[in-house]
C-alpha positions as semicolon CSV with decimal commas, in nm:
position;residue;x (nm);y (nm);z (nm)
1;M;-9,670;-4,870;15,855
2;Q;-9,953;-4,763;15,629
3;K;-9,880;-4,405;15,522
4;T;-10,222;-4,309;15,390
5;F;-10,583;-4,403;15,458
6;E;-10,816;-4,561;15,211
7;V;-11,118;-4,335;15,185
8;E;-11,361;-4,597;15,312
9;N;-11,141;-4,656;15,619
10;H;-11,133;-4,289;15,714
11;L;-11,311;-4,238;16,045
12;G;-11,464;-3,913;15,930
13;Y;-11,599;-4,075;15,613
14;R;-11,765;-4,353;15,810
15;I;-11,919;-4,106;16,051
16;L;-12,038;-3,898;15,756
17;R;-12,219;-4,196;15,601
18;W;-12,406;-4,279;15,921
19;V;-12,489;-3,917;16,000
20;L;-12,621;-3,858;15,648
21;L;-12,826;-4,178;15,654
22;V;-12,987;-4,106;15,991
23;A;-13,042;-3,740;15,907
24;L;-13,192;-3,832;15,567
25;L;-13,435;-4,086;15,713
26;S;-13,532;-3,843;15,988
27;G;-13,587;-3,569;15,732
28;I;-13,806;-3,793;15,516
29;L;-14,012;-3,908;15,817
30;M;-14,063;-3,557;15,951
31;S;-14,148;-3,428;15,604
32;A;-14,403;-3,708;15,553
33;V;-14,571;-3,624;15,883
34;Q;-14,589;-3,258;15,786
35;V;-14,732;-3,345;15,444
36;V;-15,006;-3,565;15,598
37;L;-15,099;-3,296;15,849
38;D;-15,102;-3,039;15,570
39;A;-15,337;-3,264;15,365
40;K;-15,579;-3,271;15,655
41;R;-15,562;-2,895;15,684
42;V;-15,630;-2,856;15,310
43;S;-15,929;-3,093;15,329
44;A;-16,073;-2,901;15,623
45;E;-16,012;-2,577;15,440
46;L;-16,208;-2,709;15,138
47;E;-16,501;-2,799;15,367
48;R;-16,499;-2,455;15,527
49;D;-16,481;-2,288;15,190
50;A;-16,781;-2,489;15,064
51;A;-16,984;-2,412;15,377
52;Q;-16,910;-2,041;15,343
53;T;-17,005;-2,046;14,974
54;L;-17,342;-2,220;15,040
55;A;-17,418;-1,982;15,325
56;M;-17,336;-1,685;15,104
57;V;-17,591;-1,775;14,829
58;E;-17,850;-1,953;15,041
59;D;-18,084;-1,654;15,076
60;S;-18,069;-1,568;14,704
61;A;-18,135;-1,930;14,608
62;T;-18,427;-1,954;14,853
63;Q;-18,581;-1,637;14,711
64;A;-18,547;-1,778;14,357
65;V;-18,728;-2,107;14,438
66;F;-18,985;-1,935;14,656
67;S;-19,066;-1,691;14,375
68;I;-19,017;-1,959;14,109
69;D;-18,784;-1,710;13,939
70;D;-18,576;-1,894;13,677
71;T;-18,376;-1,584;13,595
72;L;-18,274;-1,519;13,955
73;A;-18,188;-1,885;14,003
74;Q;-17,963;-1,886;13,697
75;Q;-17,792;-1,567;13,817
76;V;-17,719;-1,732;14,151
77;V;-17,575;-2,035;13,974
78;D;-17,363;-1,824;13,738
79;G;-17,233;-1,622;14,031
80;L;-17,099;-1,937;14,192
81;F;-16,886;-2,012;13,888
82;A;-16,675;-1,707;13,964
83;L;-16,505;-1,942;14,211
84;E;-16,235;-2,158;14,050
85;P;-16,312;-2,485;14,238
86;I;-16,689;-2,494;14,138
87;H;-16,750;-2,789;13,902
88;M;-17,135;-2,799;13,900
89;A;-17,413;-2,593;14,060
90;K;-17,794;-2,618;14,031
91;I;-18,112;-2,503;14,205
92;T;-18,412;-2,741;14,194
93;H;-18,773;-2,769;14,320
94;P;-18,853;-3,042;14,567
95;D;-19,006;-3,234;14,279
96;G;-18,675;-3,225;14,090
97;D;-18,749;-2,953;13,837
98;E;-18,442;-2,738;13,778
99;L;-18,473;-2,361;13,799
100;G;-18,103;-2,299;13,713
101;D;-17,797;-2,513;13,659
102;R;-17,445;-2,503;13,514
103;L;-17,159;-2,748;13,464
104;R;-16,795;-2,711;13,359
105;P;-16,537;-2,985;13,301
106;L;-16,302;-3,099;13,572
107;Q;-15,956;-2,942;13,556
108;D;-15,715;-3,164;13,366
109;S;-15,399;-3,190;13,581
110;A;-15,110;-3,432;13,568
111;F;-15,111;-3,472;13,944
112;R;-15,472;-3,600;13,968
113;P;-15,371;-3,969;13,989
114;L;-15,182;-3,874;14,307
115;T;-15,422;-3,628;14,469
116;D;-15,765;-3,775;14,376
117;P;-15,719;-4,077;14,607
118;I;-15,635;-3,833;14,889
119;F;-15,895;-3,558;14,843
120;G;-16,143;-3,727;14,607
121;Q;-16,211;-3,613;14,255
122;V;-16,523;-3,413;14,342
123;R;-16,678;-3,303;14,671
124;E;-17,062;-3,282;14,656
125;Y;-17,268;-3,053;14,879
126;R;-17,653;-3,018;14,894
127;E;-17,837;-2,752;15,093
128;R;-18,214;-2,752;15,178
129;L;-18,374;-2,417;15,095
130;T;-18,622;-2,305;15,367
131;R;-18,752;-1,983;15,513
132;G;-18,721;-1,874;15,871
133;S;-19,098;-1,856;15,939
134;N;-19,145;-2,227;15,862
135;P;-18,808;-2,411;15,868
136;D;-18,969;-2,747;15,813
137;L;-19,115;-2,647;15,477
138;V;-18,858;-2,716;15,197
139;Y;-18,895;-2,494;14,891
140;G;-18,611;-2,653;14,697
141;Y;-18,246;-2,759;14,697
142;L;-17,911;-2,596;14,623
143;E;-17,657;-2,849;14,502
144;V;-17,285;-2,761;14,450
145;H;-17,000;-2,989;14,335
146;Y;-16,640;-2,884;14,415
147;D;-16,343;-2,980;14,195
148;T;-16,059;-3,065;14,440
149;A;-15,782;-2,989;14,188
150;P;-15,710;-2,625;14,295
151;F;-15,680;-2,723;14,659
152;A;-15,475;-3,031;14,573
153;R;-15,238;-2,825;14,359
154;T;-15,168;-2,592;14,652
155;W;-15,112;-2,887;14,883
156;L;-14,883;-3,062;14,638
157;S;-14,665;-2,750;14,594
158;R;-14,620;-2,722;14,968
159;A;-14,556;-3,094;14,996
160;L;-14,275;-3,076;14,741
161;V;-14,118;-2,780;14,919
162;T;-14,151;-2,961;15,252
163;F;-13,983;-3,275;15,121
164;A;-13,707;-3,078;14,943
165;S;-13,633;-2,858;15,242
166;G;-13,643;-3,153;15,480
167;I;-13,397;-3,354;15,273
168;A;-13,172;-3,050;15,214
169;L;-13,174;-2,971;15,585
170;A;-13,080;-3,330;15,660
171;L;-12,790;-3,318;15,416
172;I;-12,669;-2,983;15,550
173;L;-12,694;-3,106;15,908
174;G;-12,497;-3,417;15,819
175;I;-12,224;-3,217;15,647
176;V;-12,205;-2,967;15,936
177;L;-12,174;-3,250;16,187
178;F;-11,901;-3,405;15,973
179;V;-11,710;-3,076;15,954
180;V;-11,739;-3,024;16,330
181;F;-11,621;-3,379;16,397
182;H;-11,336;-3,336;16,150
183;L;-11,220;-3,008;16,306
184;L;-11,247;-3,127;16,666
185;L;-11,107;-3,478;16,635
186;T;-11,006;-3,619;16,296
187;R;-10,777;-3,339;16,182
188;P;-10,604;-3,297;16,524
189;L;-10,543;-3,673;16,532
190;L;-10,387;-3,666;16,184
191;R;-10,163;-3,375;16,285
192;I;-10,051;-3,558;16,596
193;V;-9,969;-3,864;16,385
194;Q;-9,770;-3,649;16,139
195;S;-9,585;-3,480;16,426
196;V;-9,500;-3,817;16,583
197;K;-9,354;-3,934;16,250
198;K;-9,111;-3,641;16,258
199;V;-8,962;-3,737;16,596
200;D;-8,599;-3,841;16,556
201;P;-8,540;-4,158;16,763
202;A;-8,177;-4,056;16,812
203;H;-8,277;-3,713;16,944
204;P;-8,637;-3,744;17,063
205;D;-8,639;-3,412;17,249
206;D;-8,518;-3,218;16,944
207;R;-8,861;-3,213;16,777
208;L;-9,143;-3,274;17,023
209;V;-9,498;-3,360;16,925
210;S;-9,699;-3,045;16,857
211;I;-10,024;-2,994;17,046
212;P;-10,306;-2,916;16,801
213;E;-10,439;-2,564;16,840
214;G;-10,734;-2,546;17,077
215;H;-10,666;-2,886;17,240
216;R;-10,410;-2,788;17,503
217;A;-10,648;-2,854;17,795
218;D;-10,848;-3,154;17,668
219;E;-10,771;-3,525;17,634
220;L;-10,567;-3,477;17,316
221;G;-10,353;-3,215;17,488
222;L;-10,297;-3,441;17,789
223;W;-10,200;-3,725;17,558
224;V;-9,949;-3,511;17,367
225;N;-9,804;-3,368;17,690
226;A;-9,755;-3,716;17,832
227;T;-9,584;-3,825;17,507
228;N;-9,362;-3,515;17,507
229;N;-9,266;-3,571;17,872
230;L;-9,155;-3,920;17,780
231;L;-8,959;-3,792;17,479
232;V;-8,795;-3,523;17,691
233;A;-8,700;-3,776;17,955
234;I;-8,544;-4,002;17,693
235;G;-8,372;-3,705;17,530
236;D;-8,235;-3,586;17,866
237;T;-8,094;-3,929;17,937
238;Q;-7,924;-3,941;17,598
239;K;-7,800;-3,585;17,637
240;K;-7,647;-3,650;17,979
241;H;-7,473;-3,957;17,842
242;R;-7,325;-3,755;17,553
243;E;-7,224;-3,470;17,784
244;A;-7,044;-3,712;18,014
245;E;-6,842;-3,845;17,720
246;D;-6,756;-3,500;17,584
247;R;-6,685;-3,316;17,911
248;V;-6,314;-3,394;17,931
249;T;-6,231;-3,300;17,572
250;R;-6,444;-2,986;17,573
251;L;-6,305;-2,826;17,891
252;A;-5,983;-2,728;17,716
253;R;-6,170;-2,561;17,429
254;Y;-6,383;-2,314;17,628
255;D;-6,364;-1,938;17,616
256;T;-6,283;-1,826;17,972
257;L;-6,551;-1,554;17,986
258;T;-6,852;-1,718;17,824
259;G;-6,777;-2,088;17,850
260;L;-6,822;-2,124;17,473
261;P;-6,569;-2,278;17,235
262;S;-6,299;-2,038;17,124
263;R;-6,232;-1,941;16,764
264;D;-5,959;-2,205;16,708
265;A;-6,166;-2,484;16,858
266;F;-6,467;-2,372;16,661
267;M;-6,277;-2,390;16,333
268;E;-6,189;-2,754;16,405
269;D;-6,554;-2,830;16,480
270;L;-6,664;-2,645;16,167
271;Q;-6,427;-2,843;15,948
272;G;-6,562;-3,166;16,092
273;A;-6,921;-3,053;16,040
274;I;-6,847;-2,966;15,677
275;E;-6,689;-3,307;15,614
276;R;-6,987;-3,488;15,765
277;A;-7,230;-3,273;15,566
278;R;-7,035;-3,342;15,247
279;E;-7,046;-3,717;15,310
280;G;-7,416;-3,709;15,392
281;H;-7,500;-3,475;15,104
282;S;-7,664;-3,236;15,352
283;S;-7,640;-2,862;15,414
284;I;-7,534;-2,647;15,706
285;A;-7,577;-2,279;15,790
286;L;-7,313;-2,062;15,952
287;M;-7,430;-1,747;16,129
288;V;-7,199;-1,473;16,257
289;C;-7,379;-1,267;16,520
290;G;-7,255;-0,920;16,615
291;I;-7,410;-0,727;16,905
292;D;-7,518;-0,382;16,787
293;D;-7,342;-0,079;16,937
294;F;-7,166;-0,289;17,202
295;K;-6,881;-0,039;17,219
296;S;-7,118;0,233;17,344
297;V;-7,245;0,004;17,620
298;N;-6,889;-0,056;17,740
299;E;-6,820;0,318;17,738
300;Q;-7,140;0,411;17,918
301;C;-7,189;0,125;18,166
302;G;-6,839;-0,012;18,214
303;F;-6,657;-0,322;18,103
304;R;-6,800;-0,533;18,385
305;T;-7,148;-0,471;18,250
306;G;-7,019;-0,554;17,903
307;D;-6,882;-0,887;18,031
308;T;-7,217;-0,963;18,195
309;I;-7,394;-0,897;17,866
310;L;-7,161;-1,132;17,679
311;Q;-7,211;-1,404;17,939
312;T;-7,587;-1,359;17,928
313;V;-7,597;-1,375;17,548
314;A;-7,382;-1,690;17,550
315;S;-7,608;-1,850;17,811
316;R;-7,922;-1,767;17,615
317;L;-7,782;-1,901;17,290
318;T;-7,678;-2,233;17,442
319;A;-8,008;-2,262;17,630
320;N;-8,224;-2,199;17,324
321;L;-8,019;-2,387;17,063
322;S;-7,984;-2,761;17,123
323;S;-7,625;-2,879;17,114
324;D;-7,702;-3,179;16,894
325;R;-7,813;-2,957;16,605
326;F;-7,623;-2,637;16,679
327;N;-7,264;-2,540;16,754
328;V;-7,222;-2,206;16,932
329;A;-6,887;-2,033;16,982
330;R;-6,740;-1,691;17,054
331;L;-6,521;-1,545;16,781
332;G;-6,400;-1,258;16,997
333;S;-6,513;-0,920;17,124
334;D;-6,893;-0,898;17,073
335;Q;-6,915;-1,158;16,796
336;F;-7,062;-1,506;16,827
337;V;-7,091;-1,775;16,565
338;I;-7,358;-2,044;16,525
339;V;-7,354;-2,351;16,304
340;E;-7,687;-2,518;16,225
341;K;-7,657;-2,875;16,100
342;H;-7,903;-3,104;15,920
343;L;-8,044;-2,800;15,741
344;R;-8,352;-2,857;15,529
345;D;-8,333;-2,530;15,339
346;G;-8,267;-2,159;15,377
347;F;-8,607;-2,104;15,535
348;Q;-8,506;-2,316;15,833
349;A;-8,193;-2,103;15,873
350;A;-8,408;-1,789;15,861
351;E;-8,630;-1,928;16,136
352;T;-8,324;-1,995;16,350
353;A;-8,194;-1,642;16,284
354;E;-8,523;-1,491;16,398
355;K;-8,507;-1,706;16,710
356;V;-8,154;-1,581;16,782
357;L;-8,258;-1,217;16,736
358;A;-8,552;-1,265;16,972
359;T;-8,328;-1,439;17,227
360;I;-8,075;-1,155;17,232
361;G;-8,344;-0,886;17,216
362;S;-8,486;-0,957;17,565
363;P;-8,371;-0,692;17,818
364;I;-8,062;-0,779;18,025
365;N;-8,030;-0,682;18,393
366;S;-7,683;-0,589;18,511
367;G;-7,661;-0,425;18,850
368;N;-7,865;-0,106;18,836
369;H;-7,883;-0,116;18,457
370;R;-8,158;-0,273;18,248
371;I;-8,020;-0,284;17,895
372;S;-8,200;-0,372;17,574
373;M;-7,961;-0,513;17,316
374;T;-8,002;-0,602;16,950
375;A;-7,785;-0,799;16,712
376;T;-7,714;-0,828;16,340
377;L;-7,652;-1,164;16,172
378;G;-7,463;-1,260;15,857
379;I;-7,550;-1,605;15,719
380;S;-7,360;-1,824;15,472
381;L;-7,465;-2,172;15,357
382;F;-7,267;-2,482;15,280
383;P;-7,218;-2,587;15,006
384;S;-7,392;-2,316;14,800
385;D;-7,182;-2,020;14,925
386;A;-6,851;-2,187;15,011
387;D;-6,717;-2,542;15,060
388;Q;-6,420;-2,465;15,289
389;A;-6,440;-2,377;15,657
390;D;-6,234;-2,057;15,647
391;R;-6,411;-1,928;15,335
392;L;-6,754;-2,009;15,481
393;L;-6,673;-1,815;15,799
394;Q;-6,528;-1,524;15,601
395;S;-6,842;-1,503;15,388
396;A;-7,063;-1,485;15,698
397;E;-6,840;-1,221;15,863
398;Q;-6,844;-1,004;15,551
399;T;-7,221;-1,037;15,524
400;M;-7,266;-0,937;15,889
401;A;-7,042;-0,631;15,845
402;L;-7,235;-0,524;15,537
403;A;-7,569;-0,584;15,707
404;K;-7,471;-0,352;15,993
405;Q;-7,442;-0,065;15,744
406;T;-7,806;-0,096;15,642
407;G;-7,954;-0,118;15,990
408;H;-7,967;-0,311;16,314
409;N;-8,162;-0,604;16,453
410;H;-8,191;-0,807;16,132
411;F;-8,020;-1,085;15,941
412;Q;-7,884;-1,107;15,588
413;F;-7,777;-1,399;15,369
414;Y;-7,449;-1,409;15,177
415;V;-7,479;-1,335;14,807
416;A;-7,228;-1,387;14,529
417;S;-7,186;-1,012;14,471
418;I;-7,078;-0,934;14,828
419;D;-6,708;-0,907;14,741
420;Q;-6,786;-0,647;14,475
421;E;-7,006;-0,452;14,715
422;I;-6,732;-0,448;14,976
423;R;-6,471;-0,332;14,722
424;E;-6,705;-0,054;14,610
425;R;-6,761;0,047;14,970
426;K;-6,388;0,057;15,041
427;Q;-6,336;0,273;14,733
428;M;-6,615;0,504;14,845
429;E;-6,449;0,541;15,184
430;K;-6,125;0,645;15,011
431;D;-6,306;0,890;14,784
432;L;-6,506;1,026;15,076
433;A;-6,188;1,094;15,272
434;Q;-6,068;1,320;14,987
435;A;-6,400;1,476;14,890
436;L;-6,389;1,756;15,144
437;A;-6,033;1,856;15,058
438;N;-6,116;1,841;14,685
439;H;-6,419;2,071;14,729
440;E;-6,656;1,809;14,592
441;F;-6,928;1,887;14,849
442;H;-7,182;2,166;14,820
443;L;-7,507;2,256;14,993
444;V;-7,854;2,304;14,852
445;Y;-8,142;2,462;15,039
446;Q;-8,507;2,354;15,043
447;P;-8,755;2,625;15,143
448;Q;-8,975;2,580;15,448
449;I;-9,315;2,746;15,413
450;N;-9,547;2,873;15,685
451;L;-9,883;2,735;15,569
452;E;-10,081;3,007;15,748
453;T;-9,892;3,316;15,633
454;R;-9,769;3,162;15,307
455;R;-9,421;3,300;15,376
456;V;-9,079;3,136;15,344
457;I;-8,959;3,126;15,703
458;G;-8,652;2,905;15,667
459;A;-8,453;2,654;15,470
460;E;-8,315;2,307;15,530
461;A;-7,949;2,275;15,434
462;L;-7,889;1,949;15,245
463;L;-7,549;1,803;15,158
464;R;-7,466;1,702;14,799
465;W;-7,157;1,515;14,675
466;E;-7,056;1,557;14,312
467;H;-6,802;1,285;14,244
468;P;-6,553;1,371;13,965
469;E;-6,609;1,031;13,797
470;H;-6,950;0,906;13,910
471;G;-7,137;1,235;13,922
472;M;-7,392;1,301;14,195
473;I;-7,378;1,040;14,472
474;P;-7,711;1,005;14,661
475;P;-7,684;1,097;15,031
476;D;-7,849;0,768;15,123
477;L;-7,535;0,593;14,992
478;F;-7,250;0,801;15,130
479;I;-7,394;0,931;15,460
480;P;-7,408;0,580;15,622
481;V;-7,049;0,520;15,509
482;A;-6,937;0,851;15,657
483;E;-7,112;0,768;15,984
484;A;-6,956;0,422;15,994
485;N;-6,595;0,541;15,948
486;G;-6,635;0,859;16,155
487;S;-6,573;1,107;15,874
488;I;-6,925;1,244;15,927
489;V;-6,787;1,448;16,219
490;E;-6,563;1,657;15,993
491;I;-6,818;1,666;15,713
492;G;-7,096;1,766;15,952
493;Q;-6,888;2,051;16,090
494;W;-6,826;2,173;15,735
495;V;-7,200;2,159;15,660
496;L;-7,278;2,360;15,975
497;D;-7,009;2,615;15,893
498;Q;-7,130;2,660;15,533
499;A;-7,496;2,684;15,636
500;C;-7,419;2,948;15,901
501;W;-7,204;3,144;15,653
502;Q;-7,492;3,140;15,403
503;A;-7,744;3,247;15,669
504;A;-7,518;3,538;15,769
505;R;-7,484;3,643;15,405
506;W;-7,860;3,636;15,352
507;A;-7,912;3,831;15,673
508;S;-7,671;4,099;15,553
509;E;-7,887;4,131;15,241
510;G;-8,204;4,170;15,449
511;T;-8,332;3,813;15,429
512;H;-8,352;3,672;15,781
513;L;-8,423;3,301;15,757
514;R;-8,390;3,010;15,997
515;I;-8,144;2,745;15,880
516;A;-8,212;2,379;15,959
517;V;-7,908;2,149;15,970
518;N;-7,909;1,772;16,025
519;L;-7,710;1,651;16,326
520;S;-7,579;1,294;16,293
521;A;-7,591;1,045;16,578
522;V;-7,212;1,015;16,552
523;Q;-7,175;1,394;16,588
524;L;-7,407;1,399;16,887
525;R;-7,183;1,147;17,066
526;Q;-6,880;1,379;17,036
527;E;-6,786;1,540;17,368
528;S;-6,710;1,877;17,205
529;I;-7,020;1,895;16,982
530;V;-7,201;2,161;17,188
531;D;-6,897;2,391;17,200
532;D;-6,829;2,333;16,830
533;I;-7,182;2,440;16,737
534;L;-7,184;2,746;16,964
535;N;-6,841;2,855;16,841
536;T;-6,959;2,826;16,480
537;L;-7,257;3,052;16,552
538;K;-7,032;3,301;16,725
539;R;-6,779;3,295;16,441
540;H;-7,046;3,385;16,183
541;N;-7,232;3,620;16,419
542;I;-7,554;3,422;16,382
543;P;-7,818;3,445;16,658
544;A;-7,878;3,105;16,815
545;G;-8,250;3,133;16,741
546;R;-8,168;3,140;16,368
547;L;-8,034;2,778;16,381
548;E;-8,241;2,461;16,399
549;L;-8,076;2,123;16,456
550;E;-8,257;1,819;16,321
551;V;-8,190;1,488;16,496
552;T;-8,336;1,153;16,397
553;E;-8,512;0,938;16,655
554;T;-8,226;0,686;16,658
555;S;-7,968;0,957;16,734
556;F;-8,046;0,957;17,103
557;M;-8,151;0,594;17,152
558;T;-7,809;0,442;17,224
559;N;-7,721;0,693;17,498
560;L;-8,035;0,879;17,592
561;T;-7,902;1,051;17,904
562;D;-7,593;1,197;17,734
563;A;-7,783;1,301;17,420
564;V;-8,060;1,474;17,618
565;A;-7,805;1,662;17,828
566;K;-7,629;1,796;17,518
567;L;-7,956;1,892;17,349
568;H;-8,066;2,079;17,663
569;R;-7,742;2,279;17,657
570;L;-7,802;2,370;17,293
571;H;-8,165;2,460;17,367
572;R;-8,070;2,681;17,660
573;A;-7,836;2,863;17,424
574;G;-8,141;2,944;17,206
575;I;-8,106;2,680;16,932
576;S;-8,424;2,506;16,815
577;I;-8,437;2,124;16,820
578;A;-8,644;1,922;16,573
579;V;-8,705;1,547;16,556
580;D;-8,654;1,449;16,190
581;D;-8,836;1,161;16,014
582;F;-9,076;1,135;16,307
583;G;-9,279;0,814;16,309
584;T;-9,018;0,590;16,144
585;G;-8,805;0,508;16,448
586;Y;-8,860;0,433;16,815
587;S;-9,006;0,755;16,953
588;S;-9,223;0,747;17,259
589;L;-9,386;1,016;17,468
590;T;-9,121;0,949;17,733
591;Y;-8,841;1,052;17,497
592;L;-9,030;1,359;17,374
593;K;-9,098;1,460;17,731
594;Q;-8,729;1,441;17,823
595;M;-8,598;1,611;17,509
596;P;-8,610;1,990;17,451
597;V;-8,795;1,952;17,122
598;Q;-8,978;2,240;16,950
599;H;-9,052;2,080;16,612
600;L;-9,173;1,742;16,484
601;K;-9,104;1,664;16,117
602;I;-9,346;1,415;15,962
603;D;-9,147;1,177;15,744
604;K;-9,221;1,213;15,374
605;Q;-9,322;0,849;15,342
606;F;-9,642;0,934;15,530
607;I;-9,704;1,245;15,319
608;R;-9,644;1,075;14,982
609;D;-9,975;0,881;14,990
610;L;-10,166;1,131;15,204
611;L;-10,540;1,122;15,118
612;I;-10,473;0,804;14,912
613;N;-10,354;0,558;15,175
614;E;-10,584;0,556;15,475
615;E;-10,314;0,431;15,712
616;D;-10,063;0,701;15,610
617;T;-10,332;0,968;15,647
618;R;-10,418;0,839;15,993
619;I;-10,051;0,842;16,098
620;A;-10,003;1,199;15,970
621;N;-10,316;1,314;16,156
622;T;-10,194;1,143;16,474
623;I;-9,854;1,318;16,457
624;I;-10,022;1,656;16,397
625;D;-10,257;1,601;16,693
626;L;-9,964;1,485;16,908
627;G;-9,770;1,800;16,818
628;K;-10,067;2,019;16,913
629;S;-10,113;1,840;17,245
630;L;-9,742;1,883;17,331
631;N;-9,735;2,242;17,201
632;L;-9,485;2,148;16,930
633;T;-9,464;2,285;16,576
634;V;-9,530;2,015;16,314
635;V;-9,340;2,027;15,984
636;A;-9,449;1,813;15,688
637;E;-9,175;1,688;15,453
638;G;-9,228;1,579;15,094
639;V;-9,540;1,785;15,010
640;E;-9,590;1,738;14,636
641;T;-9,952;1,834;14,555
642;A;-10,192;2,119;14,622
643;E;-10,434;1,872;14,781
644;Q;-10,171;1,766;15,032
645;E;-10,083;2,126;15,111
646;Y;-10,449;2,224;15,160
647;Y;-10,526;1,921;15,376
648;L;-10,223;1,976;15,600
649;S;-10,310;2,344;15,636
650;Q;-10,668;2,262;15,738
651;R;-10,550;1,997;15,986
652;G;-10,330;2,253;16,161
653;C;-9,985;2,158;16,032
654;A;-9,777;2,474;16,074
655;L;-9,488;2,430;15,830
656;A;-9,423;2,233;15,513
657;Q;-9,152;2,169;15,256
658;G;-9,143;1,965;14,938
659;Y;-9,143;1,971;14,561
660;F;-9,489;2,133;14,554
661;F;-9,314;2,450;14,669
662;S;-8,961;2,389;14,543
663;K;-8,690;2,129;14,508
664;P;-8,363;2,190;14,699
665;L;-8,188;2,487;14,535
666;L;-7,846;2,638;14,505
667;P;-7,809;2,960;14,709
668;R;-7,865;3,203;14,419
669;D;-8,163;3,003;14,290
670;F;-8,301;2,994;14,644
671;E;-8,283;3,374;14,668
672;N;-8,470;3,409;14,339
673;F;-8,734;3,162;14,457
674;V;-8,798;3,356;14,779
675;Q;-8,843;3,683;14,591
676;T;-9,070;3,525;14,329
677;F;-9,272;3,330;14,585
678;H;-9,337;3,633;14,805
679;A;-9,414;3,852;14,505
680;R;-9,671;3,600;14,387
681;I;-9,834;3,598;14,731
682;V;-9,856;3,978;14,730
683;E;-10,003;3,971;14,379
684;N;-10,263;3,712;14,477
685;N;-10,366;3,918;14,779
686;A;-10,390;4,244;14,582
């Protein structure tokens, strides 16, 4: 089969030639007609101009011949030569004697050989000079010769423009028609041909012919649909034949709950797939899929609902991933595994991963529950990441476990450094377990400023870990680890206890400040969290109104009902509730309406480029306006410049914190800052 077209055989090229030819001839013909009509108009204009000129000087010329005034006659003649086209003018007696005359050469123009045959070289006009009392008595003659060159030059300029524009319009029209034809027919046809070439005869329903965009309802769309129906029918027949052959051997390998192959059966299939890929010098992708927070669903909705979710996920995976290219199995618990064969490259694996995430992400109905699930995928590739079945699966499982620490609902590829990262994480878990007992933690406090009164009204307590070997460990590194292994519960209680002790100490010294403490999602899920917090306040004799608990938007997403109930108990006790990092998670007005929230904290990523990035400024303004409409206090994090502080103050943001005011400080440094800050305010107002 010919793979490419010769240019002259291209349908669009042939159409372009004919369209250009017809358009060009039409343009030339229409331009010629316009030029001829314009020539007639110019000739008539010359006649009118001559008639007007003769009429204008007729009385003066008559007076000159009647009075036999040579001077007047010559003045009349000279006056005519103020007009550019006048070639010759003279006034004569009836007997031929000239009273006045004048002659100038014809204009020398290169276009005369073309225009003289059309307009003539000279137009001659002669007027009888009479008086009204006796029109039959001729006193003399006024004779004027017009040089046609000025009029011809004007006509020729217009003629050239007419021809040029006509031809250009023809060319443009031809090209436009070609482009339209190409977009509507030629290009869709080529795409259909290319799509047909990609159909695998052995698996015709695996890659159907794509319908060109915009042609779903026309003849091309009907043609493609008919072709695809035929391919699907053939593919179904082949698929049923294969299923009939495999049914007996596969029944013994199914997982009893989901109907998918079990782990042992899958390993046999994986080994076979690797051997075939090695022989065919092809690649495969192995994806381990773990459902996010599946344990919480079992605890909240029951194990029967959990089983329904697993069955639904298994059904969706098998329905959306064709069995001739994909192997799907259940590894155990909430983990599934997918093998994609005949892999072109990593991009194809990424496309499949996105498809899997979208498949699992659709809400699942189970009894009275409508549950939205997400999943996290770890991907390893053969042969680049591993060449043995067990090692390939291990790589994908490790990648999935690591990916879950950085977030949910995404996929991650295996990298060579994953073993080192896991070892470092395990070591951090060991060090973290000893950090509290070894007094390696301490708190720093970042001031919160009331933008209207310019007073320090509170402080956010922030945890710091000073490792004996590695120095300061960023919270972004160790907090997720602590949440993952559950040690955040003990650490969080220590943070609350230390912050309340510090608040009580400051209060005893006359500084009454509100203390803001972050409450982890893991802490919020603890049954005793409300009692633990209230007992801590009571132990340090801190009024409940002096404590603010900051929860992130994701803290209450997994179990909204339980989280809201606990937060309401804390609120009724007098504790303030703030939503931290607002705008970065999944907040909706429904959640804010259900939660007992008093404060919204704008995440610092929207403040960082405030007044520089239009989108960030718009988001910050929207959060401020939302807070006003819900009667909530808005707190801006990460304020670093005076311009940001002034803008937020003018927009109605109540509170702010950030490096513009102060970095997080040790307790003694914080006390000095408060005194200095307030003293400076008093001095400025003096």
